[in-house]
């Protein structure tokens, strides 16, 4: 994936989150305030879902970033082994290409971590936007 695609993908996710998150927060804050001290069963389910999905998204995000970092580390180890065992076949990377590869790796890891949060935030915005009392 090119650098332009990586940054445009990250930009698109950030813009979508910038619109979805305040909408979800506003809907849920309104629901919390209108529920009062005796929330209905429906409200209690929504509040439980609110907390549990944050925990799940956190773990999914960390696992995705961990798996992507592992994949990238395997690629780095393979390229090092190839450079050691087959130096005539591996291109000699310069400093710029190494820094570029690290920047791309960091963007890929960050993207994998944002995907679960992005998915849940957009789903909540759609679900809460449709549901009316």
CSV table of C-alpha atoms in Angstrom, one decimal:
chain,number,residue,atom,x,y,z
A,1,UNK,CA,0.0,0.0,0.0
A,2,UNK,CA,1.4,3.4,-0.9
A,3,UNK,CA,2.1,6.2,1.5
A,4,UNK,CA,-0.7,8.3,0.0
A,5,UNK,CA,-3.2,5.5,0.5
A,6,UNK,CA,-2.1,5.0,4.1
A,7,UNK,CA,-2.4,8.6,5.0
A,8,UNK,CA,-5.8,9.1,3.2
A,9,UNK,CA,-7.1,6.0,4.9
A,10,UNK,CA,-6.1,7.4,8.3
A,11,UNK,CA,-7.5,10.8,7.4
A,12,UNK,CA,-10.8,9.3,6.4
A,13,UNK,CA,-11.1,7.3,9.6
A,14,UNK,CA,-10.2,10.4,11.7
A,15,UNK,CA,-12.9,12.4,10.0
A,16,UNK,CA,-15.6,9.7,10.4
A,17,UNK,CA,-14.7,9.3,14.1
A,18,UNK,CA,-14.8,13.1,14.5
A,19,UNK,CA,-18.4,13.1,13.4
A,20,UNK,CA,-19.5,9.8,14.9
A,21,UNK,CA,-18.1,10.0,18.4
A,22,UNK,CA,-19.7,13.3,19.5
A,23,UNK,CA,-23.1,12.0,18.2
A,24,UNK,CA,-22.8,8.9,20.2
A,25,UNK,CA,-21.7,10.7,23.3
A,26,UNK,CA,-24.6,13.2,23.0
A,27,UNK,CA,-27.1,10.4,22.5
A,28,UNK,CA,-25.8,8.4,25.4
A,29,UNK,CA,-25.5,11.4,27.7
A,30,UNK,CA,-29.1,12.3,26.9
A,31,UNK,CA,-30.2,8.8,27.6
A,32,UNK,CA,-28.3,8.8,31.0
A,33,UNK,CA,-29.9,12.1,32.0
A,34,UNK,CA,-33.4,11.1,31.0
A,35,UNK,CA,-33.1,7.6,32.7
A,36,UNK,CA,-33.1,9.2,36.1
A,37,UNK,CA,-32.5,7.2,39.3
A,38,UNK,CA,-34.7,4.3,38.2
A,39,UNK,CA,-33.5,3.4,34.7
A,40,UNK,CA,-35.7,1.1,32.7
A,41,UNK,CA,-34.6,-2.4,31.7
A,42,UNK,CA,-33.9,-1.2,28.2
A,43,UNK,CA,-31.8,1.7,29.6
A,44,UNK,CA,-29.9,-0.7,31.9
A,45,UNK,CA,-29.1,-3.0,28.9
A,46,UNK,CA,-27.8,0.0,26.9
A,47,UNK,CA,-25.7,1.2,29.8
A,48,UNK,CA,-24.2,-2.3,30.2
A,49,UNK,CA,-23.6,-2.5,26.5
A,50,UNK,CA,-21.9,0.9,26.6
A,51,UNK,CA,-19.3,-0.3,29.1
A,52,UNK,CA,-18.7,-3.7,27.8
A,53,UNK,CA,-18.2,-2.6,24.2
A,54,UNK,CA,-15.5,-0.2,25.3
A,55,UNK,CA,-13.6,-3.0,27.0
A,56,UNK,CA,-14.0,-5.3,24.0
A,57,UNK,CA,-12.9,-2.6,21.6
A,58,UNK,CA,-9.9,-1.9,23.8
A,59,UNK,CA,-8.8,-5.5,23.8
A,60,UNK,CA,-9.5,-6.0,20.1
A,61,UNK,CA,-7.5,-2.9,19.3
A,62,UNK,CA,-4.5,-4.0,21.4
A,63,UNK,CA,-4.6,-7.5,19.9
A,64,UNK,CA,-4.8,-6.1,16.4
A,65,UNK,CA,-1.8,-3.8,17.0
A,66,UNK,CA,0.1,-6.6,18.6
A,67,UNK,CA,-0.6,-9.0,15.7
A,68,UNK,CA,0.4,-6.3,13.2
A,69,UNK,CA,3.6,-5.5,15.1
A,70,UNK,CA,4.4,-9.3,15.1
A,71,UNK,CA,3.8,-9.5,11.3
A,72,UNK,CA,6.1,-6.5,10.7
A,73,UNK,CA,8.8,-7.9,13.0
A,74,UNK,CA,8.7,-11.1,11.0
A,75,UNK,CA,9.2,-9.2,7.8
A,76,UNK,CA,12.2,-7.3,9.3
A,77,UNK,CA,13.7,-10.5,10.6
A,78,UNK,CA,13.3,-12.2,7.2
A,79,UNK,CA,14.9,-9.2,5.4
A,80,UNK,CA,17.8,-9.3,7.9
A,81,UNK,CA,18.3,-13.0,7.3
A,82,UNK,CA,18.2,-12.5,3.5
A,83,UNK,CA,20.7,-9.7,3.7
A,84,UNK,CA,23.0,-11.9,5.8
A,85,UNK,CA,22.7,-15.2,3.9
A,86,UNK,CA,22.1,-13.8,0.4
A,87,UNK,CA,23.8,-10.4,0.4
A,88,UNK,CA,24.1,-10.3,-3.4
A,89,UNK,CA,20.3,-10.7,-3.8
A,90,UNK,CA,19.1,-8.3,-1.2
A,91,UNK,CA,19.1,-4.6,-2.2
A,92,UNK,CA,21.1,-2.4,0.1
A,93,UNK,CA,18.6,-0.2,2.0
A,94,UNK,CA,19.6,3.4,2.6
A,95,UNK,CA,18.8,5.4,5.7
A,96,UNK,CA,15.9,7.1,4.0
A,97,UNK,CA,14.3,3.8,3.0
A,98,UNK,CA,14.6,2.4,6.6
A,99,UNK,CA,13.0,5.5,8.1
A,100,UNK,CA,10.2,5.3,5.5
A,101,UNK,CA,9.6,1.7,6.3
A,102,UNK,CA,9.4,2.4,10.0
A,103,UNK,CA,6.9,5.3,9.3
A,104,UNK,CA,4.8,3.0,7.2
A,105,UNK,CA,5.0,0.2,9.8
A,106,UNK,CA,3.9,2.7,12.5
A,107,UNK,CA,0.9,3.9,10.4
A,108,UNK,CA,-0.1,0.2,9.7
A,109,UNK,CA,0.0,-0.6,13.4
A,110,UNK,CA,-2.0,2.5,14.3
A,111,UNK,CA,-4.5,1.7,11.6
A,112,UNK,CA,-5.0,-1.8,12.9
A,113,UNK,CA,-5.6,-0.4,16.4
A,114,UNK,CA,-8.2,2.2,15.2
A,115,UNK,CA,-10.2,-0.3,13.1
A,116,UNK,CA,-12.2,-1.9,16.1
A,117,UNK,CA,-12.9,1.5,17.6
A,118,UNK,CA,-13.9,3.0,14.3
A,119,UNK,CA,-16.2,0.1,13.5
A,120,UNK,CA,-18.0,0.3,16.9
A,121,UNK,CA,-18.3,4.1,16.9
A,122,UNK,CA,-19.9,4.1,13.4
A,123,UNK,CA,-22.2,1.2,14.3
A,124,UNK,CA,-23.3,3.0,17.5
A,125,UNK,CA,-23.8,6.3,15.6
A,126,UNK,CA,-26.0,4.5,13.1
A,127,UNK,CA,-27.9,2.5,15.8
A,128,UNK,CA,-28.4,5.3,18.2
A,129,UNK,CA,-29.3,7.7,15.4
A,130,UNK,CA,-32.1,5.4,14.3
A,131,UNK,CA,-33.5,4.5,17.7
A,132,UNK,CA,-36.0,7.0,19.1
A,133,UNK,CA,-37.9,6.8,22.3
